Amino acid sequence: MLAYIVRRLLLIIPTLFGILLINFLIIQAAPGGPVEQMIANLEGFEGSATSRVSGGGGEVASGGNYRGAQGLDPDIIKEIEKMYGFDKPAHERFWLMIKGYLQFDFGDSFFRDAKVTDLILEKMPVSISLGLWTTLITYLISIPLGIRKAIRHGSAFDIWTSSLIIVGYAIPGFLLAILLIVVFAGGSYLDWFPLRGLTSNNFDQMSTWEQIGDYFWHLVLPIFAMVVGSFATLTMLTKNCFLDEIGKQYVTTARAKGLSESRVLYGHVFRNAMLLIIAGFPSALISIFFTGSLLIEVIFSLDGLGLLGFEAAINRDYPVMFGTLFIFTLLGLVVKLIGDITYTLVDPRIDFDSREG
């Protein structure tokens, strides 16, 4: 097991390198880089810098090179390129970026006047709050519900709970979030919950218990909007895994030995049925952390990592884009490894060394 973990950790290095390289090459072909945006701003254009800059008689190339500008001094253009590091060839910029990442130095944001590391640390609590509580609540409800549905398969309970979770799955999270704001956050009806932010303005003046209550009070609506659509997949996966295991021969044998239904279910079936569910945990957690919460962050004015990465992509803030990509990828690979290790905790019969052999 130790050898397997070491190999997986070593494999993270080329995987990270490959992902960063592919995305770097894609970015080089994308129009509207920071140099073009700065030139457009200096020439007084308010629109997107991805289009041709025609006011000075020149145009912006998609590869990041500005081809002539009659209204802008070429020396100024060179200074802008130097300021953003575009005075160096692409391969040199990539290697400088990799050298910095080896020391977890992601550089400075082009437009926020702050270090990328500081920005990520600043936004991390919001994403951790949304991802952690959403994942925890989803698993605490979906797994027992899926087990119950498997035990009572075909009953009225199974049918109406399936109907409810499918309806919840069909409602987009952002649409439900808007509905919750309209109904419960002072939109048109009730004013029970705060509309924006993770804490109140006077949070620092509250006592410890008041701070805890205020924190969870702000989380109620966004977490509810994210959780409702998350039940269906995990609940049905749990149910189907248990149904598949319940029909196997070893369950019949255990019942024939006189074991109670609870002992058969949780002593034998549970360990085998949970393997597939555990396998999907890392991807579900990372998805909720960094992608599933984007629209929720926007709607509830929660300034987290999802919103940070989205704004960086729109503004072509390359240091923030690649810094968040590096962090997201690294966390995803590490969590995936943790999921594999958890396999052995649930079922010690699994041997990764013999599987690879």
Tab-separated table of C-alpha atoms in Angstrom:
chain	number	residue	atom	x	y	z
A	1	MET	CA	0.000	0.000	0.000
A	2	LEU	CA	2.848	2.388	0.833
A	3	ALA	CA	4.510	1.702	-2.513
A	4	TYR	CA	1.209	2.388	-4.279
A	5	ILE	CA	0.808	5.737	-2.476
A	6	VAL	CA	4.373	6.765	-3.360
A	7	ARG	CA	3.808	5.903	-7.033
A	8	ARG	CA	0.572	7.873	-7.109
A	9	LEU	CA	2.224	10.887	-5.479
A	10	LEU	CA	5.041	10.789	-8.026
A	11	LEU	CA	2.492	10.502	-10.829
A	12	ILE	CA	0.920	13.781	-9.701
A	13	ILE	CA	3.974	15.705	-10.963
A	14	PRO	CA	3.739	14.823	-14.695
A	15	THR	CA	-0.056	15.037	-14.536
A	16	LEU	CA	0.070	18.596	-13.218
A	17	PHE	CA	2.729	19.503	-15.780
A	18	GLY	CA	0.664	18.114	-18.652
A	19	ILE	CA	-2.531	19.893	-17.586
A	20	LEU	CA	-0.751	23.225	-17.176
A	21	LEU	CA	1.027	22.821	-20.523
A	22	ILE	CA	-2.166	22.026	-22.446
A	23	ASN	CA	-4.045	24.937	-20.910
A	24	PHE	CA	-1.108	27.281	-21.486
A	25	LEU	CA	-1.077	26.390	-25.176
A	26	ILE	CA	-4.822	26.926	-25.430
A	27	ILE	CA	-4.544	30.325	-23.764
A	28	GLN	CA	-1.895	31.423	-26.275
A	29	ALA	CA	-4.419	30.951	-29.070
A	30	ALA	CA	-7.232	32.778	-27.261
A	31	PRO	CA	-7.777	36.418	-28.278
A	32	GLY	CA	-8.125	39.336	-25.886
A	33	GLY	CA	-5.142	38.917	-23.564
A	34	PRO	CA	-4.112	41.434	-20.875
A	35	VAL	CA	-1.915	43.396	-23.304
A	36	GLU	CA	-4.815	43.857	-25.697
A	37	GLN	CA	-7.151	44.825	-22.869
A	38	MET	CA	-4.731	47.451	-21.589
A	39	ILE	CA	-4.260	48.875	-25.085
A	40	ALA	CA	-8.009	48.998	-25.584
A	41	ASN	CA	-8.437	50.820	-22.257
A	42	LEU	CA	-5.717	53.336	-23.115
A	43	GLU	CA	-7.363	54.049	-26.453
A	44	GLY	CA	-10.700	54.618	-24.730
A	45	PHE	CA	-12.620	51.513	-25.759
A	46	GLU	CA	-15.203	50.130	-23.335
A	47	GLY	CA	-16.064	46.920	-25.167
A	48	SER	CA	-14.391	43.546	-25.147
A	49	ALA	CA	-10.732	43.488	-26.094
A	50	THR	CA	-11.202	40.258	-27.974
A	51	SER	CA	-12.331	42.201	-31.016
A	52	ARG	CA	-10.282	44.346	-33.373
A	53	VAL	CA	-8.958	47.619	-31.969
A	54	SER	CA	-9.789	49.932	-34.826
A	55	GLY	CA	-9.726	53.386	-33.259
A	56	GLY	CA	-5.978	53.767	-33.785
A	57	GLY	CA	-5.936	52.131	-37.182
A	58	GLY	CA	-4.457	48.859	-35.918
A	59	GLU	CA	-5.726	45.498	-34.705
A	60	VAL	CA	-5.114	42.937	-31.974
A	61	ALA	CA	-3.732	39.540	-32.963
A	62	SER	CA	-5.172	36.418	-31.366
A	63	GLY	CA	-1.752	35.204	-30.272
A	64	GLY	CA	-1.147	38.146	-27.965
A	65	ASN	CA	0.869	40.366	-30.371
A	66	TYR	CA	-0.369	43.862	-31.144
A	67	ARG	CA	0.040	44.615	-34.831
A	68	GLY	CA	0.435	48.354	-35.220
A	69	ALA	CA	-1.500	51.223	-33.650
A	70	GLN	CA	-1.279	54.603	-35.245
A	71	GLY	CA	-2.750	56.327	-32.225
A	72	LEU	CA	-0.521	54.673	-29.598
A	73	ASP	CA	3.241	55.015	-29.220
A	74	PRO	CA	5.013	51.688	-29.968
A	75	ASP	CA	7.261	52.313	-26.942
A	76	ILE	CA	4.193	52.345	-24.725
A	77	ILE	CA	3.085	49.048	-26.227
A	78	LYS	CA	6.490	47.550	-25.458
A	79	GLU	CA	6.249	48.795	-21.871
A	80	ILE	CA	2.825	47.177	-21.510
A	81	GLU	CA	4.158	43.883	-22.882
A	82	LYS	CA	7.106	44.059	-20.460
A	83	MET	CA	4.809	44.861	-17.532
A	84	TYR	CA	2.774	41.700	-18.158
A	85	GLY	CA	5.795	39.583	-19.119
A	86	PHE	CA	4.837	39.287	-22.780
A	87	ASP	CA	8.196	40.646	-23.908
A	88	LYS	CA	9.493	37.075	-23.493
A	89	PRO	CA	8.715	34.149	-25.830
A	90	ALA	CA	5.932	31.744	-24.813
A	91	HIS	CA	8.203	28.840	-23.852
A	92	GLU	CA	10.258	31.076	-21.543
A	93	ARG	CA	7.117	32.414	-19.842
A	94	PHE	CA	5.895	28.863	-19.308
A	95	TRP	CA	9.126	27.724	-17.667
A	96	LEU	CA	9.207	30.790	-15.423
A	97	MET	CA	5.650	29.973	-14.365
A	98	ILE	CA	6.541	26.341	-13.614
A	99	LYS	CA	9.596	27.383	-11.571
A	100	GLY	CA	7.407	29.645	-9.475
A	101	TYR	CA	4.767	26.958	-8.994
A	102	LEU	CA	7.379	24.542	-7.652
A	103	GLN	CA	7.768	27.015	-4.779
A	104	PHE	CA	3.985	27.669	-4.627
A	105	ASP	CA	4.623	31.197	-5.885
A	106	PHE	CA	1.798	32.023	-8.309
A	107	GLY	CA	2.855	35.607	-8.946
A	108	ASP	CA	0.692	38.730	-8.806
A	109	SER	CA	-2.722	39.345	-10.310
A	110	PHE	CA	-2.673	41.562	-13.385
A	111	PHE	CA	-5.717	43.584	-12.352
A	112	ARG	CA	-6.299	43.144	-8.604
A	113	ASP	CA	-2.994	44.501	-7.239
A	114	ALA	CA	-2.537	41.469	-4.973
A	115	LYS	CA	-0.649	38.189	-4.883
A	116	VAL	CA	-2.524	35.213	-6.325
A	117	THR	CA	-1.793	33.203	-3.171
A	118	ASP	CA	-3.398	35.894	-1.013
A	119	LEU	CA	-6.452	36.008	-3.282
A	120	ILE	CA	-6.883	32.224	-3.120
A	121	LEU	CA	-6.531	32.177	0.668
A	122	GLU	CA	-8.984	35.067	0.937
A	123	LYS	CA	-11.654	33.323	-1.142
A	124	MET	CA	-11.056	29.803	0.188
A	125	PRO	CA	-13.314	30.026	3.296
A	126	VAL	CA	-16.393	30.708	1.167
A	127	SER	CA	-15.791	27.755	-1.164
A	128	ILE	CA	-14.886	25.461	1.740
A	129	SER	CA	-18.094	26.446	3.541
A	130	LEU	CA	-20.305	25.790	0.532
A	131	GLY	CA	-18.562	22.607	-0.582
A	132	LEU	CA	-18.096	21.027	2.836
A	133	TRP	CA	-21.605	21.559	4.168
A	134	THR	CA	-23.276	20.688	0.861
A	135	THR	CA	-21.319	17.429	0.576
A	136	LEU	CA	-21.854	16.535	4.248
A	137	ILE	CA	-25.610	17.149	4.186
A	138	THR	CA	-26.021	15.368	0.854
A	139	TYR	CA	-24.242	12.227	2.054
A	140	LEU	CA	-25.938	12.232	5.477
A	141	ILE	CA	-29.371	12.267	3.819
A	142	SER	CA	-28.825	10.392	0.547
A	143	ILE	CA	-27.079	7.290	1.900
A	144	PRO	CA	-29.656	6.414	4.603
A	145	LEU	CA	-32.459	7.300	2.166
A	146	GLY	CA	-30.949	5.102	-0.555
A	147	ILE	CA	-30.594	2.181	1.863
A	148	ARG	CA	-34.180	2.610	2.999
A	149	LYS	CA	-35.403	2.706	-0.595
A	150	ALA	CA	-33.468	-0.492	-1.374
A	151	ILE	CA	-35.028	-2.294	1.603
A	152	ARG	CA	-38.518	-1.142	0.630
A	153	HIS	CA	-38.028	-1.402	-3.115
A	154	GLY	CA	-41.311	-1.095	-5.028
A	155	SER	CA	-43.280	0.168	-2.033
A	156	ALA	CA	-45.230	3.427	-1.849
A	157	PHE	CA	-42.355	4.974	0.116
A	158	ASP	CA	-39.931	4.106	-2.681
A	159	ILE	CA	-42.188	5.554	-5.371
A	160	TRP	CA	-43.003	8.910	-3.780
A	161	THR	CA	-39.455	9.539	-2.554
A	162	SER	CA	-38.173	8.814	-6.075
A	163	SER	CA	-40.674	11.315	-7.447
A	164	LEU	CA	-39.555	13.990	-5.000
A	165	ILE	CA	-35.830	13.638	-5.615
A	166	ILE	CA	-36.305	13.550	-9.406
A	167	VAL	CA	-38.309	16.790	-9.226
A	168	GLY	CA	-35.551	18.310	-7.107
A	169	TYR	CA	-32.932	17.140	-9.588
A	170	ALA	CA	-34.877	18.676	-12.475
A	171	ILE	CA	-34.900	22.162	-10.884
A	172	PRO	CA	-31.672	24.076	-11.701
A	173	GLY	CA	-29.847	25.218	-8.588
A	174	PHE	CA	-29.579	28.842	-9.727
A	175	LEU	CA	-33.324	28.975	-10.466
A	176	LEU	CA	-34.145	27.585	-7.044
A	177	ALA	CA	-31.741	30.128	-5.511
A	178	ILE	CA	-33.611	32.998	-7.179
A	179	LEU	CA	-36.931	31.576	-5.968
A	180	LEU	CA	-35.591	31.313	-2.404
A	181	ILE	CA	-34.453	34.938	-2.510
A	182	VAL	CA	-37.823	36.109	-3.805
A	183	VAL	CA	-39.749	34.175	-1.153
A	184	PHE	CA	-37.497	34.164	1.930
A	185	ALA	CA	-34.880	36.930	1.585
A	186	GLY	CA	-37.000	40.058	1.289
A	187	GLY	CA	-37.665	39.741	-2.425
A	188	SER	CA	-41.460	39.901	-2.473
A	189	TYR	CA	-42.786	37.966	0.494
A	190	LEU	CA	-40.795	37.066	3.619
A	191	ASP	CA	-37.612	38.582	4.997
A	192	TRP	CA	-36.333	35.712	7.104
A	193	PHE	CA	-32.819	35.215	5.763
A	194	PRO	CA	-29.959	37.539	4.741
A	195	LEU	CA	-29.645	38.289	1.052
A	196	ARG	CA	-25.884	38.374	0.545
A	197	GLY	CA	-22.518	37.560	2.087
A	198	LEU	CA	-21.268	34.834	4.407
A	199	THR	CA	-21.479	36.953	7.578
A	200	SER	CA	-23.115	40.158	8.789
A	201	ASN	CA	-21.384	43.548	8.821
A	202	ASN	CA	-21.114	43.541	12.622
A	203	PHE	CA	-19.769	39.979	12.751
A	204	ASP	CA	-16.611	40.985	14.664
A	205	GLN	CA	-18.687	42.590	17.414
A	206	MET	CA	-20.692	39.423	18.109
A	207	SER	CA	-20.017	36.790	20.747
A	208	THR	CA	-18.737	33.376	19.696
A	209	TRP	CA	-22.172	31.738	19.726
A	210	GLU	CA	-23.706	34.681	17.904
A	211	GLN	CA	-20.997	34.412	15.234
A	212	ILE	CA	-21.710	30.696	14.769
A	213	GLY	CA	-25.435	31.353	14.477
A	214	ASP	CA	-24.886	34.246	12.061
A	215	TYR	CA	-22.565	32.110	9.894
A	216	PHE	CA	-25.075	29.263	9.553
A	217	TRP	CA	-27.971	31.699	9.087
A	218	HIS	CA	-26.247	33.117	6.007
A	219	LEU	CA	-25.602	29.591	4.688
A	220	VAL	CA	-29.179	28.299	4.872
A	221	LEU	CA	-30.431	29.513	1.479
A	222	PRO	CA	-27.302	28.885	-0.656
A	223	ILE	CA	-26.740	25.445	0.873
A	224	PHE	CA	-30.398	24.512	0.380
A	225	ALA	CA	-30.225	25.615	-3.267
A	226	MET	CA	-27.129	23.444	-3.839
A	227	VAL	CA	-28.279	20.398	-1.846
A	228	VAL	CA	-31.709	19.866	-3.415
A	229	GLY	CA	-30.309	18.951	-6.817
A	230	SER	CA	-27.585	16.745	-5.329
A	231	PHE	CA	-29.841	14.111	-3.772
A	232	ALA	CA	-30.980	12.243	-6.866
A	233	THR	CA	-27.706	10.831	-8.180
A	234	LEU	CA	-26.284	9.719	-4.845
A	235	THR	CA	-29.589	8.367	-3.516
A	236	MET	CA	-30.290	6.263	-6.606
A	237	LEU	CA	-26.665	5.098	-6.753
A	238	THR	CA	-26.871	3.959	-3.122
A	239	LYS	CA	-30.183	2.208	-3.724
A	240	ASN	CA	-28.975	0.361	-6.829
A	241	CYS	CA	-25.706	-0.690	-5.169
A	242	PHE	CA	-27.596	-2.179	-2.220
A	243	LEU	CA	-30.158	-3.881	-4.450
A	244	ASP	CA	-27.356	-5.460	-6.454
A	245	GLU	CA	-25.623	-6.762	-3.340
A	246	ILE	CA	-28.823	-7.947	-1.637
A	247	GLY	CA	-29.518	-10.293	-4.533
A	248	LYS	CA	-26.161	-12.081	-4.291
A	249	GLN	CA	-25.563	-15.574	-2.947
A	250	TYR	CA	-23.612	-14.577	0.167
A	251	VAL	CA	-26.628	-12.612	1.446
A	252	THR	CA	-28.859	-15.654	1.043
A	253	THR	CA	-26.271	-17.733	2.896
A	254	ALA	CA	-26.041	-15.211	5.736
A	255	ARG	CA	-29.825	-15.204	6.140
A	256	ALA	CA	-29.875	-19.011	6.094
A	257	LYS	CA	-27.435	-18.999	9.017
A	258	GLY	CA	-30.024	-17.156	11.073
A	259	LEU	CA	-28.428	-13.708	11.107
A	260	SER	CA	-30.765	-10.807	11.709
A	261	GLU	CA	-31.712	-8.591	8.780
A	262	SER	CA	-29.858	-5.680	10.367
A	263	ARG	CA	-26.701	-7.797	10.770
A	264	VAL	CA	-26.923	-8.980	7.162
A	265	LEU	CA	-27.506	-5.474	5.836
A	266	TYR	CA	-24.897	-3.546	7.803
A	267	GLY	CA	-22.439	-6.330	8.559
A	268	HIS	CA	-22.147	-7.774	5.051
A	269	VAL	CA	-23.980	-5.780	2.384
A	270	PHE	CA	-22.955	-2.295	3.528
A	271	ARG	CA	-19.202	-2.830	3.103
A	272	ASN	CA	-19.503	-4.063	-0.460
A	273	ALA	CA	-22.241	-1.672	-1.575
A	274	MET	CA	-20.382	1.410	-0.321
A	275	LEU	CA	-17.317	0.856	-2.526
A	276	LEU	CA	-18.836	2.467	-5.612
A	277	ILE	CA	-20.225	5.347	-3.567
A	278	ILE	CA	-16.819	6.041	-2.047
A	279	ALA	CA	-15.291	6.002	-5.515
A	280	GLY	CA	-17.513	8.901	-6.545
A	281	PHE	CA	-16.897	10.979	-3.424
A	282	PRO	CA	-13.703	12.797	-4.553
A	283	SER	CA	-15.143	13.958	-7.865
A	284	ALA	CA	-18.407	14.982	-6.199
A	285	LEU	CA	-16.555	16.986	-3.546
A	286	ILE	CA	-14.293	18.776	-6.031
A	287	SER	CA	-17.233	19.471	-8.343
A	288	ILE	CA	-19.249	21.077	-5.550
A	289	PHE	CA	-16.216	23.031	-4.328
A	290	PHE	CA	-15.167	24.687	-7.546
A	291	THR	CA	-17.861	24.410	-10.215
A	292	GLY	CA	-21.236	23.684	-8.715
A	293	SER	CA	-21.114	26.767	-6.492
A	294	LEU	CA	-20.268	29.341	-9.208
A	295	LEU	CA	-23.794	30.560	-9.959
A	296	ILE	CA	-24.768	30.278	-6.287
A	297	GLU	CA	-21.817	32.507	-5.371
A	298	VAL	CA	-22.917	35.077	-7.943
A	299	ILE	CA	-26.589	35.068	-6.906
A	300	PHE	CA	-25.906	35.311	-3.156
A	301	SER	CA	-22.870	37.642	-3.545
A	302	LEU	CA	-20.507	35.072	-2.056
A	303	ASP	CA	-16.962	35.888	-3.116
A	304	GLY	CA	-15.421	32.410	-3.383
A	305	LEU	CA	-12.972	30.514	-5.576
A	306	GLY	CA	-15.543	29.697	-8.239
A	307	LEU	CA	-16.316	33.373	-8.802
A	308	LEU	CA	-12.616	34.242	-8.636
A	309	GLY	CA	-11.723	31.746	-11.367
A	310	PHE	CA	-14.645	32.813	-13.546
A	311	GLU	CA	-13.766	36.508	-13.340
A	312	ALA	CA	-10.108	35.726	-14.008
A	313	ALA	CA	-11.051	33.849	-17.193
A	314	ILE	CA	-13.284	36.704	-18.379
A	315	ASN	CA	-10.639	39.352	-17.639
A	316	ARG	CA	-7.745	37.215	-18.936
A	317	ASP	CA	-6.006	37.495	-15.564
A	318	TYR	CA	-3.529	34.728	-16.401
A	319	PRO	CA	-1.733	34.436	-13.026
A	320	VAL	CA	-5.065	33.952	-11.236
A	321	MET	CA	-6.324	31.577	-13.938
A	322	PHE	CA	-3.306	29.287	-13.773
A	323	GLY	CA	-2.924	29.624	-10.011
A	324	THR	CA	-6.497	28.475	-9.377
A	325	LEU	CA	-6.131	25.767	-12.052
A	326	PHE	CA	-3.011	24.468	-10.297
A	327	ILE	CA	-4.725	24.430	-6.894
A	328	PHE	CA	-7.914	22.816	-8.214
A	329	THR	CA	-5.983	20.130	-10.083
A	330	LEU	CA	-3.664	19.381	-7.186
A	331	LEU	CA	-6.559	19.089	-4.750
A	332	GLY	CA	-8.458	16.881	-7.183
A	333	LEU	CA	-5.545	14.479	-7.599
A	334	VAL	CA	-4.861	14.324	-3.852
A	335	VAL	CA	-8.537	13.778	-2.984
A	336	LYS	CA	-8.724	11.050	-5.628
A	337	LEU	CA	-5.795	9.305	-3.937
A	338	ILE	CA	-7.521	9.665	-0.566
A	339	GLY	CA	-10.603	8.026	-2.099
A	340	ASP	CA	-8.517	5.039	-3.217
A	341	ILE	CA	-6.994	4.725	0.249
A	342	THR	CA	-10.481	4.832	1.758
A	343	TYR	CA	-11.296	1.756	-0.335
A	344	THR	CA	-8.959	-0.296	1.840
A	345	LEU	CA	-10.499	1.084	5.027
A	346	VAL	CA	-13.953	-0.039	3.916
A	347	ASP	CA	-12.796	-3.362	2.486
A	348	PRO	CA	-9.321	-4.550	3.640
A	349	ARG	CA	-9.458	-7.320	1.011
A	350	ILE	CA	-8.540	-4.774	-1.685
A	351	ASP	CA	-4.839	-4.914	-2.565
A	352	PHE	CA	-3.657	-2.220	-4.962
A	353	ASP	CA	-0.278	-3.865	-5.472
A	354	SER	CA	-1.781	-7.131	-6.658
A	355	ARG	CA	-4.315	-5.248	-8.795
A	356	GLU	CA	-1.538	-3.408	-10.644
A	357	GLY	CA	0.474	-6.615	-10.936
